[in-house]
PDB file of C-alpha atoms in Angstrom:
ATOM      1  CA  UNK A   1       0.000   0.000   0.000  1.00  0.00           C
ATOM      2  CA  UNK A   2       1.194   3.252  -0.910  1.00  0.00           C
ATOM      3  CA  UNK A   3       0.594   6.600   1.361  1.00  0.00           C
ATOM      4  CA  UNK A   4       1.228   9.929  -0.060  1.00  0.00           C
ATOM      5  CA  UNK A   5       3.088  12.488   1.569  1.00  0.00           C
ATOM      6  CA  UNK A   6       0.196  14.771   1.820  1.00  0.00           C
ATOM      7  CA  UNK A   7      -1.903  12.132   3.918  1.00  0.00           C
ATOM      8  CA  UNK A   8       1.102  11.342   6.390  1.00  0.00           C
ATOM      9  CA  UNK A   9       1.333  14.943   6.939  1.00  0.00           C
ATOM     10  CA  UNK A  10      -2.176  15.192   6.872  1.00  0.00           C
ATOM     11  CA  UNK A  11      -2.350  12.587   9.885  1.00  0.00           C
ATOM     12  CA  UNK A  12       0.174  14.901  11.800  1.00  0.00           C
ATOM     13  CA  UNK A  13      -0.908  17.294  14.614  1.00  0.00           C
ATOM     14  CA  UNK A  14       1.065  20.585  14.937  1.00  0.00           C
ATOM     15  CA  UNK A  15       4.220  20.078  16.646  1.00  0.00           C
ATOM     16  CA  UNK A  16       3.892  16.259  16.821  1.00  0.00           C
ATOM     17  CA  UNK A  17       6.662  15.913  14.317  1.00  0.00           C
ATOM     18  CA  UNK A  18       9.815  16.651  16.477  1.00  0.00           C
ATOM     19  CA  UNK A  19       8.248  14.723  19.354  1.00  0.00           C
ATOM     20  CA  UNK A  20       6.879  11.474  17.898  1.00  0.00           C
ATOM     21  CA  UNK A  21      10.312   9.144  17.396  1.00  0.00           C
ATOM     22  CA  UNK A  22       9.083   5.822  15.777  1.00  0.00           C
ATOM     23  CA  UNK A  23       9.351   3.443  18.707  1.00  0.00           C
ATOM     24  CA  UNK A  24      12.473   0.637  17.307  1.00  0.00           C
ATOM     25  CA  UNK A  25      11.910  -2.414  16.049  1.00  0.00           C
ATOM     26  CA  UNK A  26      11.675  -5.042  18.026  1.00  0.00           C
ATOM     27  CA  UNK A  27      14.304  -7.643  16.919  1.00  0.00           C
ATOM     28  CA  UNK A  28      12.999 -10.597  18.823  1.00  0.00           C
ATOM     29  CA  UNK A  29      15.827 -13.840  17.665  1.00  0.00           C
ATOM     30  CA  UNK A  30      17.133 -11.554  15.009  1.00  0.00           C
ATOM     31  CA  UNK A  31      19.285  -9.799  18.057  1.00  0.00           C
ATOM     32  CA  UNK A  32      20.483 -13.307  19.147  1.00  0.00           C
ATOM     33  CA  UNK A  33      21.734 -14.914  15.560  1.00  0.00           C
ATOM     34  CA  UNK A  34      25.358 -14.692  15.025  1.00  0.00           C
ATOM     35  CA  UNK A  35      25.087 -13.796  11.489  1.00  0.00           C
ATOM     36  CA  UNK A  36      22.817 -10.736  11.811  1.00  0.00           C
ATOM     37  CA  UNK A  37      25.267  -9.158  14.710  1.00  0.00           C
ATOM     38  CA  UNK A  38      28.480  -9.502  12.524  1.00  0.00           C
ATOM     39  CA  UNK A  39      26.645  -7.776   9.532  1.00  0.00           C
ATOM     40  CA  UNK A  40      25.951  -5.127  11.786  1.00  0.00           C
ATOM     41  CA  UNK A  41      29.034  -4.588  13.604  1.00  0.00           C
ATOM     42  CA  UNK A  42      30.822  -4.945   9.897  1.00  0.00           C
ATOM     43  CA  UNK A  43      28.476  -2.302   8.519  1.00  0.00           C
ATOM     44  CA  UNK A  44      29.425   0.084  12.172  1.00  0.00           C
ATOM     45  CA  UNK A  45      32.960  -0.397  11.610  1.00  0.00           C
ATOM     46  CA  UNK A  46      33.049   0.224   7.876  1.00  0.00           C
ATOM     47  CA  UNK A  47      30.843   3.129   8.100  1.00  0.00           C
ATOM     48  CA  UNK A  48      34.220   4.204  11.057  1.00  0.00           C
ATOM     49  CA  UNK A  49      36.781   3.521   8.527  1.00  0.00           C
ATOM     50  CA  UNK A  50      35.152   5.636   5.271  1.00  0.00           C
ATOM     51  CA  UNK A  51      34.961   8.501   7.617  1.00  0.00           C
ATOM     52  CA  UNK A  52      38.593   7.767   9.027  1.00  0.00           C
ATOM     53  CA  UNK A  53      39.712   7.390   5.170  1.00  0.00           C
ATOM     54  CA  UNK A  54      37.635  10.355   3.621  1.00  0.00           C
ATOM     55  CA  UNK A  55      40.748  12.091   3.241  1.00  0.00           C
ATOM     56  CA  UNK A  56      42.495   9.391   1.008  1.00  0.00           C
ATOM     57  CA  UNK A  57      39.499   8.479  -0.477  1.00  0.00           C
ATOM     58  CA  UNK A  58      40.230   3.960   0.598  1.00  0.00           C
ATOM     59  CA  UNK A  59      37.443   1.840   1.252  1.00  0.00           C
ATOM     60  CA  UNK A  60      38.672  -1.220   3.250  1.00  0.00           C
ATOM     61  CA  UNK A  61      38.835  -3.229   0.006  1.00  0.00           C
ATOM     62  CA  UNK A  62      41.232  -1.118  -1.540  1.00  0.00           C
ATOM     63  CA  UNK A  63      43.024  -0.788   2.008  1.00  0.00           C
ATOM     64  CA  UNK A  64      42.787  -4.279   1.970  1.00  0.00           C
ATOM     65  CA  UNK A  65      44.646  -5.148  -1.361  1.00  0.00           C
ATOM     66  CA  UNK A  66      47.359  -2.203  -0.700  1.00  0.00           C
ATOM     67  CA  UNK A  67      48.159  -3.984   2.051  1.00  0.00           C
ATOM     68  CA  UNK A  68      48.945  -7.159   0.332  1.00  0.00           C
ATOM     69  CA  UNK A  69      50.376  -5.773  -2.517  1.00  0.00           C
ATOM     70  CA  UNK A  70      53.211  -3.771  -0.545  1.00  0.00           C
ATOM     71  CA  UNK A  71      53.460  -7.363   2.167  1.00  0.00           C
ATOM     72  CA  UNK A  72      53.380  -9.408  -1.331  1.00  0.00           C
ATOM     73  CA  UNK A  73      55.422  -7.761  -4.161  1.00  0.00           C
ATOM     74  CA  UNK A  74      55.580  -9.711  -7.222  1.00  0.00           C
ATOM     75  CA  UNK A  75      52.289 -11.823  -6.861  1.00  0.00           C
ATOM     76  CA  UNK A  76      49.492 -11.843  -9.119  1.00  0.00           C
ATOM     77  CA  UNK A  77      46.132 -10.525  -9.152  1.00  0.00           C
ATOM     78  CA  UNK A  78      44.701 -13.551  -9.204  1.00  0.00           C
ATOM     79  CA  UNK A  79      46.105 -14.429  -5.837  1.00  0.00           C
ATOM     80  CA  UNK A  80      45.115 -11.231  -4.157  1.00  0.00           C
ATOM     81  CA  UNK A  81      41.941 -11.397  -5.484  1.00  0.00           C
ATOM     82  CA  UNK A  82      41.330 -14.997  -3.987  1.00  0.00           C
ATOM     83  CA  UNK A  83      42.886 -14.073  -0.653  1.00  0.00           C
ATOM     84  CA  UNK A  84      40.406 -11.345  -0.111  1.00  0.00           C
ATOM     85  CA  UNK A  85      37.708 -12.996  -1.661  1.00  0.00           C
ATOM     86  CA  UNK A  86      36.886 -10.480  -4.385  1.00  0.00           C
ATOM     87  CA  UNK A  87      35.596 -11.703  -7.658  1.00  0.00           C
ATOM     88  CA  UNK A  88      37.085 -11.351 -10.298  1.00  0.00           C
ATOM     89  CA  UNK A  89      35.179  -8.858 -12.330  1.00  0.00           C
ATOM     90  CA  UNK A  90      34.725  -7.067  -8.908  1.00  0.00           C
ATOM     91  CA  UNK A  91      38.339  -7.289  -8.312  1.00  0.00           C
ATOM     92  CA  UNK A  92      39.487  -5.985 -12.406  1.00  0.00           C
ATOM     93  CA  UNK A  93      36.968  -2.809 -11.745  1.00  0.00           C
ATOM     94  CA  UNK A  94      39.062  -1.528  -8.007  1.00  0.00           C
ATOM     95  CA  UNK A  95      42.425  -2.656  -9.973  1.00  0.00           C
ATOM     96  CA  UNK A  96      41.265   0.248 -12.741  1.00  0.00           C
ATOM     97  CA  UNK A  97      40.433   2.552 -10.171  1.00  0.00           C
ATOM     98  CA  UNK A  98      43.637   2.224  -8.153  1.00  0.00           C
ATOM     99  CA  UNK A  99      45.444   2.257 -11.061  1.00  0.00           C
ATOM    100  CA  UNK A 100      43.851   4.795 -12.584  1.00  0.00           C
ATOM    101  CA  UNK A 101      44.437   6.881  -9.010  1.00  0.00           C
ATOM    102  CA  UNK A 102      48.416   5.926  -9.723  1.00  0.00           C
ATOM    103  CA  UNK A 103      48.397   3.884  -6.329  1.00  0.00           C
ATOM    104  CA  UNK A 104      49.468   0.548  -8.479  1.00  0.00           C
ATOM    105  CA  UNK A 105      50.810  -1.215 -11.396  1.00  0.00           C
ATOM    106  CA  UNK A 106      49.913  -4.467 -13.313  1.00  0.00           C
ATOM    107  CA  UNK A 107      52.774  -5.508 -15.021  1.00  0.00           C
ATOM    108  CA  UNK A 108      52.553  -8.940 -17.379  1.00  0.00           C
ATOM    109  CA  UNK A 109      54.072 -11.580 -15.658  1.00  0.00           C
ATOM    110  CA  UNK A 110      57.545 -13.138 -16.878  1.00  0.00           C
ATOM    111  CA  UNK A 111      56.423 -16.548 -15.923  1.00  0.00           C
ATOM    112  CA  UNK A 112      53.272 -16.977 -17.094  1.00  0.00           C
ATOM    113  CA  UNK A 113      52.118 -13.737 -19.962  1.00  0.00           C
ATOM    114  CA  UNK A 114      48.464 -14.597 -19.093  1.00  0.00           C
ATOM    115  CA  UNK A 115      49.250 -13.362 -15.916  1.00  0.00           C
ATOM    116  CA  UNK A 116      49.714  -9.970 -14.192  1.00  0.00           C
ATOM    117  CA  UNK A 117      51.531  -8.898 -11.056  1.00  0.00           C
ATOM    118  CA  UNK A 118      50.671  -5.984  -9.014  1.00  0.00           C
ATOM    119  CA  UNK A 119      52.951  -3.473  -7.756  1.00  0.00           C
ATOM    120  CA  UNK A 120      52.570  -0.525  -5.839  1.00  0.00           C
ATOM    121  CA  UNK A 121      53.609   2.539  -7.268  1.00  0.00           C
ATOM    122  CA  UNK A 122      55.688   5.389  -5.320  1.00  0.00           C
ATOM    123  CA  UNK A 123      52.478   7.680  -4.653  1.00  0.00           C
ATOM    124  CA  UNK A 124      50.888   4.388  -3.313  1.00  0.00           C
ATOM    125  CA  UNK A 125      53.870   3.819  -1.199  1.00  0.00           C
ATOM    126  CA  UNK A 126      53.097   7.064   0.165  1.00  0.00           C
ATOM    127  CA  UNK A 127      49.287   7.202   0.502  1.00  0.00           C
ATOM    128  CA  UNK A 128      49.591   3.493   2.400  1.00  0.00           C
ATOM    129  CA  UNK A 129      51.740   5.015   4.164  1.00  0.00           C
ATOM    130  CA  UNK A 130      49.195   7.870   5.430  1.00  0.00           C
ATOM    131  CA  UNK A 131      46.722   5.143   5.687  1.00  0.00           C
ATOM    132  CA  UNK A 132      48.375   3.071   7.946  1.00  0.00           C
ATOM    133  CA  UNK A 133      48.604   5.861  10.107  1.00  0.00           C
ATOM    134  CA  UNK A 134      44.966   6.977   9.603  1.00  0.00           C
ATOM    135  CA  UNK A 135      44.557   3.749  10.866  1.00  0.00           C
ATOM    136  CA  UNK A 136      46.145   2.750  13.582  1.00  0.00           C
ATOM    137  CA  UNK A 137      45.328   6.361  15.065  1.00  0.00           C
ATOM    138  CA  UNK A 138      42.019   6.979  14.481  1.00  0.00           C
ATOM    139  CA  UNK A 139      40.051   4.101  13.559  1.00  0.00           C
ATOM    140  CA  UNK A 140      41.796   1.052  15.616  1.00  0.00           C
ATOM    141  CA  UNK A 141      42.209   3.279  18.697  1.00  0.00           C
ATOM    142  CA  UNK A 142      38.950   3.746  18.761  1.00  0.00           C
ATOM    143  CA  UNK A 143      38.101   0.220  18.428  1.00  0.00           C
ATOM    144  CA  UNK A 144      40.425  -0.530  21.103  1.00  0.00           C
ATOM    145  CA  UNK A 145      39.081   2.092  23.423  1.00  0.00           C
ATOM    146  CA  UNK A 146      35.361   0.521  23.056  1.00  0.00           C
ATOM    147  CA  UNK A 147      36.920  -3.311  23.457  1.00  0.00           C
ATOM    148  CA  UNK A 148      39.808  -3.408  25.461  1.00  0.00           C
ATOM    149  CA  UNK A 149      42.839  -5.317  24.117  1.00  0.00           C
ATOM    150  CA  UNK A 150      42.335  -8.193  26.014  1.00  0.00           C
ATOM    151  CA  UNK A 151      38.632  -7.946  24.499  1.00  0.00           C
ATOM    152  CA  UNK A 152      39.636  -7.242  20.626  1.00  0.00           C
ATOM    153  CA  UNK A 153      42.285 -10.292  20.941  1.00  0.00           C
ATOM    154  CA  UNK A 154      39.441 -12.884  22.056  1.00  0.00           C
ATOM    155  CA  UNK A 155      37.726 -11.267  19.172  1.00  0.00           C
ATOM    156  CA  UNK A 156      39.896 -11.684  16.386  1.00  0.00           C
ATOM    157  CA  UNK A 157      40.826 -15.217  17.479  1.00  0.00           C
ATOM    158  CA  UNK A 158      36.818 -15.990  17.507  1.00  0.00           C
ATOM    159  CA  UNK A 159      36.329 -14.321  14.539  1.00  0.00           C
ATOM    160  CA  UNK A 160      40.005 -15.821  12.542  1.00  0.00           C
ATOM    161  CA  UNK A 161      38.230 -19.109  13.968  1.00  0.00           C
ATOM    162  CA  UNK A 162      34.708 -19.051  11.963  1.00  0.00           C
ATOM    163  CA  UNK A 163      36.915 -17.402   9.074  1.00  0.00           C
ATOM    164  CA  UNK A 164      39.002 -20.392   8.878  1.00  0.00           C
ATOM    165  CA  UNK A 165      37.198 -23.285  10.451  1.00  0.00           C
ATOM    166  CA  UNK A 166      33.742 -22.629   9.122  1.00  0.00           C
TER     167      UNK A 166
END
């Protein structure tokens, strides 16, 4: 059913609009399934690291395969890809963007020509670099500050655990 916006205003008494909050959702066994509270922290602490990142203009996925790149020099797209579970097409379209950003290089492999391996380039040396940093101070801390170490250890073990084991 569709409302209009002139009948939900219509329906409103003066003044009622800054006072009536909609009352939440009740969650009921949504709140308690495992699945539903990772997607929800995940979207929390992505929405923490795009603010943390506006500057450089990273999502986590590009963070992501930076990362790997600079710990990885000379592997090939293919691999990164797979390690961070990117497909393929999804994986060719950030690759464009990066590159086209000058953050990295594919250059054709000298084993196999099919093949490309991904470099970072000196300005993504640098903006890594200023991630990192980004990172660590304003976007970790504060996950650290609402955990605890103690707290965000148990956590990545659990959550390496169900990564790996699942």
């Amino acid at each position: 059913m569709t409302v209009s916006k002139t009948a939900e205003k219509s329906s409103e008494k003066p003044g009622d609009a800054a006072e009536a909050q909609p009352e939440a959702l009740q969650l009921g066994e949504l709140s308690e399934q495992l699945g539903y509270v990772l997607k929800r922290a995940q979207l929390k602490v992505f929405e923490n690291f795009l603010r943390c990142m506006a500057s450089l203009q990273l999502t986590p996925a590009q963070f992501s395969v930076l990362l790997l790149v600079e710990k990885n020099p000379g592997r090939n797209q293919t691999e990164i890809a797979s390690t961070l579970g990117i497909l393929r097409p999804n994986f060719v379209a950030m690759l464009d963007n990066l590159e086209s950003r000058d953050l990295c290089a594919r250059i054709r492999s000298t084993n196999d020509r099919r093949s490309h391996i991904l470099v970072l380039t000196d300005k993504g040396k640098a903006v890594l670099t200023r991630a990192k940093k980004l990172v660590a101070t304003k976007h970790e801390s504060r996950l650290n500050e609402l955990l605890g170490q103690s707290n965000r250890e148990a956590l990545i073990g659990m959550l390496s655990k169900i990564a790996n084991e699942f």
